[in-house]
Coordinates of C-alpha atoms in Angstrom, one line a residue:
G1 CA -84.8 11.4 -26.3
K2 CA -82.8 10.2 -23.4
F3 CA -79.6 8.1 -23.3
R4 CA -79.5 5.5 -20.6
V5 CA -75.6 4.6 -19.3
T6 CA -75.2 1.3 -18.8
R7 CA -71.3 1.4 -18.1
S8 CA -69.5 4.3 -16.9
K9 CA -65.7 4.2 -15.5
G10 CA -64.9 6.7 -12.7
K11 CA -67.0 9.7 -11.5
S12 CA -66.2 11.9 -14.7
I13 CA -70.0 12.0 -15.9
G14 CA -71.6 12.8 -12.4
C15 CA -68.9 14.9 -11.1
G16 CA -69.1 17.0 -14.6
G17 CA -72.8 17.9 -14.1
Y18 CA -73.8 15.4 -17.1
G19 CA -77.0 13.8 -17.3
V20 CA -79.5 13.1 -14.6
T21 CA -80.2 10.2 -12.1
H22 CA -83.6 8.9 -12.6
T23 CA -85.5 6.0 -10.3
I24 CA -88.2 3.6 -11.7
R25 CA -90.6 1.7 -9.5
T26 CA -92.7 -1.2 -11.0
T27 CA -95.1 -2.9 -8.6
D28 CA -96.4 -6.5 -9.6
A29 CA -99.1 -8.5 -8.0
L30 CA -98.3 -12.1 -7.7
G31 CA -101.0 -14.2 -8.3
E32 CA -104.8 -13.7 -9.5
P33 CA -106.6 -10.4 -9.4
I34 CA -105.5 -7.7 -6.7
S35 CA -107.2 -8.1 -3.5
S36 CA -106.5 -7.9 0.0
T37 CA -104.6 -11.2 0.0
S38 CA -102.4 -10.4 -3.1
T39 CA -99.0 -10.2 -2.5
I40 CA -97.2 -7.1 -4.0
S41 CA -93.9 -7.0 -4.9
T42 CA -92.2 -3.6 -5.8
T43 CA -88.8 -3.4 -7.8
T44 CA -86.6 -0.3 -8.0
V45 CA -84.3 0.4 -10.6
T46 CA -81.9 3.7 -10.6
H47 CA -80.1 4.6 -13.7
D48 CA -78.2 7.5 -15.1
Y49 CA -79.4 9.3 -18.2
L50 CA -78.0 11.9 -20.5
F51 CA -79.4 14.3 -22.9
V52 CA -78.6 14.1 -26.8
E53 CA -76.8 17.4 -26.4
E54 CA -74.4 15.6 -23.7
V55 CA -74.0 12.8 -25.7
L56 CA -72.9 14.0 -28.7
F57 CA -70.6 16.8 -27.3
L58 CA -68.7 13.7 -25.4
H59 CA -69.1 11.5 -28.1
E60 CA -67.3 14.1 -30.7
R61 CA -64.4 14.0 -28.2
G62 CA -63.9 10.4 -28.2
L63 CA -65.2 10.1 -24.4
L64 CA -68.1 8.1 -25.0
E65 CA -69.6 5.2 -27.2
V66 CA -73.4 4.9 -28.1
Y67 CA -75.2 2.0 -29.2
R68 CA -78.3 1.1 -30.8
Y69 CA -80.5 -1.7 -29.4
D70 CA -83.4 -2.7 -31.5
D71 CA -85.6 0.5 -31.5
G72 CA -84.2 2.2 -28.4
L73 CA -81.0 3.7 -27.6
V74 CA -78.2 2.3 -25.2
L75 CA -75.2 4.3 -24.0
E76 CA -72.3 2.9 -22.7
H77 CA -69.0 4.2 -21.6
Q78 CA -66.7 1.6 -22.9
T79 CA -62.9 1.6 -24.2
P80 CA -62.3 0.6 -28.0
N81 CA -60.9 -2.7 -26.9
Q82 CA -64.3 -3.6 -24.9
Q83 CA -66.2 -2.6 -27.8
E84 CA -63.9 -4.9 -30.2
Q85 CA -64.2 -8.0 -27.8
Q86 CA -68.1 -7.3 -27.6
H87 CA -68.6 -7.0 -31.5
E88 CA -66.4 -10.2 -31.8
T89 CA -68.5 -12.1 -29.3
A90 CA -71.6 -11.3 -30.8
V91 CA -70.4 -12.3 -34.5
Q92 CA -69.0 -15.8 -32.8
Q93 CA -72.5 -16.2 -31.7
Q94 CA -74.3 -15.7 -34.9
H95 CA -71.8 -17.9 -36.6
E96 CA -72.5 -20.7 -33.8
K97 CA -76.0 -20.4 -34.5
N98 CA -75.9 -20.9 -38.2
S99 CA -72.5 -22.6 -38.9
V100 CA -73.4 -23.3 -42.4
E101 CA -73.0 -19.5 -43.3
P102 CA -69.9 -17.6 -42.6
P103 CA -69.9 -15.0 -40.2
Q104 CA -71.6 -11.8 -41.0
M105 CA -71.5 -8.1 -39.8
L106 CA -74.2 -7.3 -37.5
H107 CA -77.6 -5.8 -38.8
P108 CA -77.8 -2.4 -38.2
K109 CA -80.7 -2.6 -35.6
S110 CA -79.0 -5.8 -33.9
P111 CA -78.0 -5.5 -30.2
G112 CA -74.6 -3.7 -29.6
N113 CA -74.3 -1.9 -32.9
I114 CA -72.6 1.3 -32.6
M115 CA -73.7 4.4 -33.5
T116 CA -71.8 7.1 -35.6
T117 CA -71.7 10.7 -34.9
R118 CA -73.6 11.2 -38.1
D119 CA -76.2 8.9 -36.8
I120 CA -76.4 11.2 -33.3
Y121 CA -76.7 14.2 -35.5
H122 CA -79.7 12.8 -37.6
L123 CA -81.4 11.8 -34.3
M124 CA -81.0 15.1 -32.8
L125 CA -81.8 17.4 -35.8
H126 CA -84.8 15.2 -37.4
K127 CA -86.4 12.9 -34.7
L128 CA -85.8 15.2 -31.6
N129 CA -86.5 18.1 -33.3
M130 CA -83.5 20.0 -31.6
Q131 CA -81.8 22.9 -33.7
L132 CA -78.5 22.9 -34.4
A133 CA -77.9 26.5 -32.8
V134 CA -78.8 25.1 -29.4
Y135 CA -76.2 22.2 -29.8
L136 CA -73.4 24.7 -30.9
T137 CA -74.4 27.0 -27.7
Y138 CA -74.2 24.1 -25.6
S139 CA -70.8 22.8 -27.1
H140 CA -69.5 26.4 -26.8
L141 CA -70.2 26.7 -23.2
R142 CA -69.0 23.1 -22.5
S143 CA -65.8 23.5 -24.3
Q144 CA -64.9 26.3 -21.9
T145 CA -65.4 24.0 -18.9
F146 CA -68.8 25.8 -17.8
I147 CA -71.4 23.3 -16.3
V148 CA -74.4 23.8 -18.6
L149 CA -78.0 22.3 -17.7
R150 CA -81.4 22.5 -19.3
H151 CA -83.6 25.2 -18.2
T152 CA -87.1 24.5 -16.8
S153 CA -90.0 26.8 -15.5
K154 CA -89.9 25.3 -12.1
R155 CA -85.8 24.7 -11.6
I156 CA -85.0 28.1 -10.3
D157 CA -87.8 27.8 -7.5
I158 CA -86.8 24.4 -6.4
I159 CA -83.1 25.3 -6.2
R160 CA -84.2 28.7 -4.1
R161 CA -86.2 26.3 -1.6
L162 CA -83.3 24.0 -1.2
G163 CA -80.9 26.8 -0.5
Q164 CA -83.7 28.5 2.1
Y165 CA -83.7 25.0 3.6
M166 CA -80.1 24.5 4.0
Q167 CA -79.9 28.1 5.3
S168 CA -82.3 27.4 8.0
E169 CA -80.5 24.1 8.6
R170 CA -77.4 25.8 9.6
Q171 CA -78.9 28.4 11.8
D172 CA -80.6 25.9 13.7
G173 CA -77.2 23.9 14.1
K174 CA -75.5 26.9 15.4
K175 CA -78.5 27.8 18.0
S176 CA -78.2 23.8 19.1
I177 CA -74.7 24.2 19.6
K178 CA -75.2 27.5 21.9
R179 CA -77.7 26.0 23.8
K180 CA -75.7 23.0 24.5
R181 CA -72.7 25.0 25.6
S182 CA -74.9 27.4 27.9
N183 CA -76.2 24.1 29.6
I184 CA -72.8 22.8 30.3
S185 CA -72.5 22.6 34.1
Q186 CA -69.4 24.3 35.8
D187 CA -69.0 21.8 38.2
N188 CA -69.1 18.6 36.5
H189 CA -68.9 20.0 33.0
L190 CA -71.7 17.8 31.6
F191 CA -74.3 18.3 29.2
L192 CA -77.9 18.8 30.3
E193 CA -80.6 18.1 28.0
S194 CA -82.3 21.1 26.6
E195 CA -86.2 21.4 26.5
N196 CA -85.9 23.1 23.3
E197 CA -83.7 20.5 21.4
P198 CA -85.2 19.1 18.6
N199 CA -86.4 15.4 19.1
D200 CA -86.0 12.4 16.8
T201 CA -89.3 12.8 15.1
S202 CA -88.4 16.5 13.9
K203 CA -85.1 15.2 12.7
D204 CA -86.6 12.5 10.5
H205 CA -89.2 15.1 9.4
D206 CA -86.3 17.4 8.3
K207 CA -84.6 14.5 6.5
S208 CA -87.8 13.7 4.7
S209 CA -88.2 17.2 3.8
L210 CA -84.7 17.6 2.2
A211 CA -85.2 14.1 0.4
S212 CA -88.5 15.4 -1.0
L213 CA -86.7 18.8 -2.5
K214 CA -83.9 16.5 -4.0
K215 CA -86.2 14.3 -5.5
E216 CA -88.5 17.2 -7.1
L217 CA -85.4 18.7 -8.3
R218 CA -84.1 15.4 -10.0
V219 CA -87.6 14.5 -11.7
D220 CA -87.8 18.1 -12.8
S221 CA -84.4 17.7 -14.5
F222 CA -85.3 14.4 -15.9
L223 CA -88.5 15.9 -17.6
A224 CA -86.7 18.9 -19.0
R225 CA -87.7 19.7 -22.7
P226 CA -85.3 20.4 -25.5
P227 CA -84.3 23.9 -25.5
Q228 CA -85.5 26.2 -28.1
L229 CA -84.6 29.4 -29.9
M230 CA -86.0 32.6 -28.3
S231 CA -88.4 33.9 -30.4
V232 CA -87.6 37.4 -31.8
E233 CA -91.2 38.2 -33.0
C234 CA -93.1 40.4 -30.8
N235 CA -96.1 42.3 -31.6
C236 CA -96.6 45.4 -29.0
Q237 CA -99.5 47.5 -29.1
T238 CA -99.1 50.7 -27.2
T239 CA -101.3 53.5 -26.8
D240 CA -100.6 57.4 -26.4
D241 CA -101.6 57.3 -22.8
H242 CA -98.8 54.5 -22.5
E243 CA -96.2 55.5 -24.8
G244 CA -92.8 54.9 -23.5
D245 CA -94.1 52.7 -20.6
V246 CA -92.0 49.4 -20.9
S247 CA -94.2 47.7 -18.2
Q248 CA -97.3 48.5 -20.2
Q249 CA -95.7 47.3 -23.5
S250 CA -94.5 44.1 -21.9
N251 CA -98.0 43.2 -20.7
N252 CA -99.5 44.0 -24.4
C253 CA -96.4 41.7 -25.8
S254 CA -97.5 38.6 -27.2
G255 CA -94.9 36.4 -29.2
I256 CA -94.7 32.7 -30.2
H257 CA -92.9 32.1 -26.8
S258 CA -95.4 34.0 -24.5
D259 CA -94.0 31.9 -21.6
I260 CA -90.4 33.7 -21.2
N261 CA -89.4 30.3 -19.5
N262 CA -89.2 28.8 -23.0
A263 CA -87.1 31.6 -24.2
I264 CA -84.5 30.5 -21.8
A265 CA -82.4 27.7 -22.7
F266 CA -79.7 26.5 -20.1
D267 CA -78.6 27.1 -16.6
V268 CA -75.0 27.7 -16.7
Y269 CA -72.6 27.5 -13.5
N270 CA -68.9 28.4 -13.5
P271 CA -66.3 25.5 -13.6
N272 CA -66.4 23.6 -10.3
S273 CA -64.8 20.5 -9.2
N274 CA -67.3 20.1 -6.2
F275 CA -70.4 20.9 -8.2
K276 CA -73.3 18.4 -6.9
K277 CA -76.5 17.8 -9.2
T278 CA -78.4 17.4 -5.8
M279 CA -77.3 20.6 -4.6
P280 CA -76.4 22.8 -7.5
G281 CA -76.9 26.1 -6.3
M282 CA -78.3 29.3 -8.0
P283 CA -76.8 29.5 -11.5
D284 CA -74.2 31.9 -12.5
F285 CA -75.9 33.0 -15.7
L286 CA -78.9 32.2 -17.7
V287 CA -78.6 31.8 -21.8
S288 CA -81.0 32.3 -24.5
I289 CA -80.2 31.6 -28.0
V290 CA -81.0 34.0 -30.8
P291 CA -80.2 33.8 -34.9
F292 CA -77.4 36.7 -35.2
S293 CA -79.2 38.0 -38.2
Q294 CA -82.4 38.4 -36.6
P295 CA -83.0 41.5 -34.2
T296 CA -84.5 40.7 -30.6
D297 CA -87.3 43.0 -29.2
F298 CA -86.0 45.7 -26.5
V299 CA -89.3 45.0 -24.6
L300 CA -88.9 41.2 -24.9
L301 CA -85.2 41.4 -23.2
Q302 CA -86.7 44.0 -20.6
S303 CA -89.3 41.3 -19.6
M304 CA -86.8 38.6 -19.3
I305 CA -84.3 40.6 -17.4
R306 CA -87.0 41.0 -14.6
H307 CA -87.9 37.6 -14.6
C308 CA -84.2 36.4 -14.1
D309 CA -84.9 38.0 -10.7
G310 CA -80.8 39.0 -10.1
I311 CA -79.3 36.2 -12.2
P312 CA -77.3 37.4 -15.3
L313 CA -78.9 36.9 -18.6
K314 CA -76.6 36.4 -21.5
I315 CA -77.8 36.1 -25.1
A316 CA -75.9 33.6 -27.7
A317 CA -76.0 34.8 -31.2
I318 CA -75.3 32.3 -33.7
S319 CA -74.1 33.2 -37.0
E320 CA -75.1 31.7 -40.3
S321 CA -71.4 30.0 -40.1
G322 CA -72.1 28.4 -36.7
T323 CA -69.9 31.2 -34.7
V324 CA -71.4 31.8 -31.2
S325 CA -71.2 35.2 -29.9
M326 CA -72.1 35.7 -26.3
F327 CA -73.8 39.2 -25.1
G328 CA -74.5 40.3 -21.6
I329 CA -77.7 42.1 -20.9
S330 CA -78.7 44.2 -18.3
D331 CA -81.2 47.2 -17.5
L332 CA -78.6 49.5 -15.6
G333 CA -78.8 51.8 -18.4
V334 CA -75.9 54.0 -19.4
P335 CA -73.7 55.7 -16.6
S336 CA -73.4 59.4 -16.4
I337 CA -70.1 61.1 -17.4
S338 CA -70.9 64.2 -15.7
S339 CA -68.6 64.8 -12.9
S340 CA -71.2 65.8 -10.5

């Protein structure tokens, strides 16, 4: 369900928060069965990939062209003139191969065949099983220039560890500057080597740790599942001893989405021209999606708010006509209007 970017102009995809970069490494043994004398060659290929909701959003606005290659999908960011030239070349090659027959249109599964908006909708709804309400929510937020990324169970934890690592790096940098300033000789104004200054080995270890965290985030984003609607069914069993106890109700609450992470569809960031996919920071808010006509269980909302751990939660309610209404959810209660 991912589209590989084969041609792109500028940095609109990367800087806009679209897609994810993924590296594939293939190892081949040159020669007969692998042994101590075998020659191993490793090939590394890196591509940018887009999810179907990103492809459809850009395609509907005329910013992207999508092609089908055999049974797979290839995405290219080309101008209409480039597409026309590529199509004419393919037709000409077909005509030269069989000069008796006149040039014909390409077969629907031939390389280079462009996909229409209807084809992408059919792929999204019937093959990738992504519900229309999910795409409507994505399109609603993206059209307001928000940066919208798929939510995963590990993403927030990885981002939090990245933030802690960068904060410790800044603190260590400030301490190193103070140590150097304190070791300046008053007579010769020379820097003296500090015993506590980190050596090259520790610096290399820090760089590898940072690279490991970034790779973990990149792989987690690449493996993100299609977002789902939040389950509105919740069977809560309460007893007389715990009546009104929200925490006890949440423990007894069981629904289709027992894992609350599945109920959260997107991580959303405010518009930011300096956004980096490798260092995104904590989301500005999280989004769950529900049908407008179906009520949402109060206990489930309470559990989701606690799960968000301080990150604002918004509910996207989708009407039957496709209208998206956003509601902010909090557990602050109703403020008192008493003067005391």
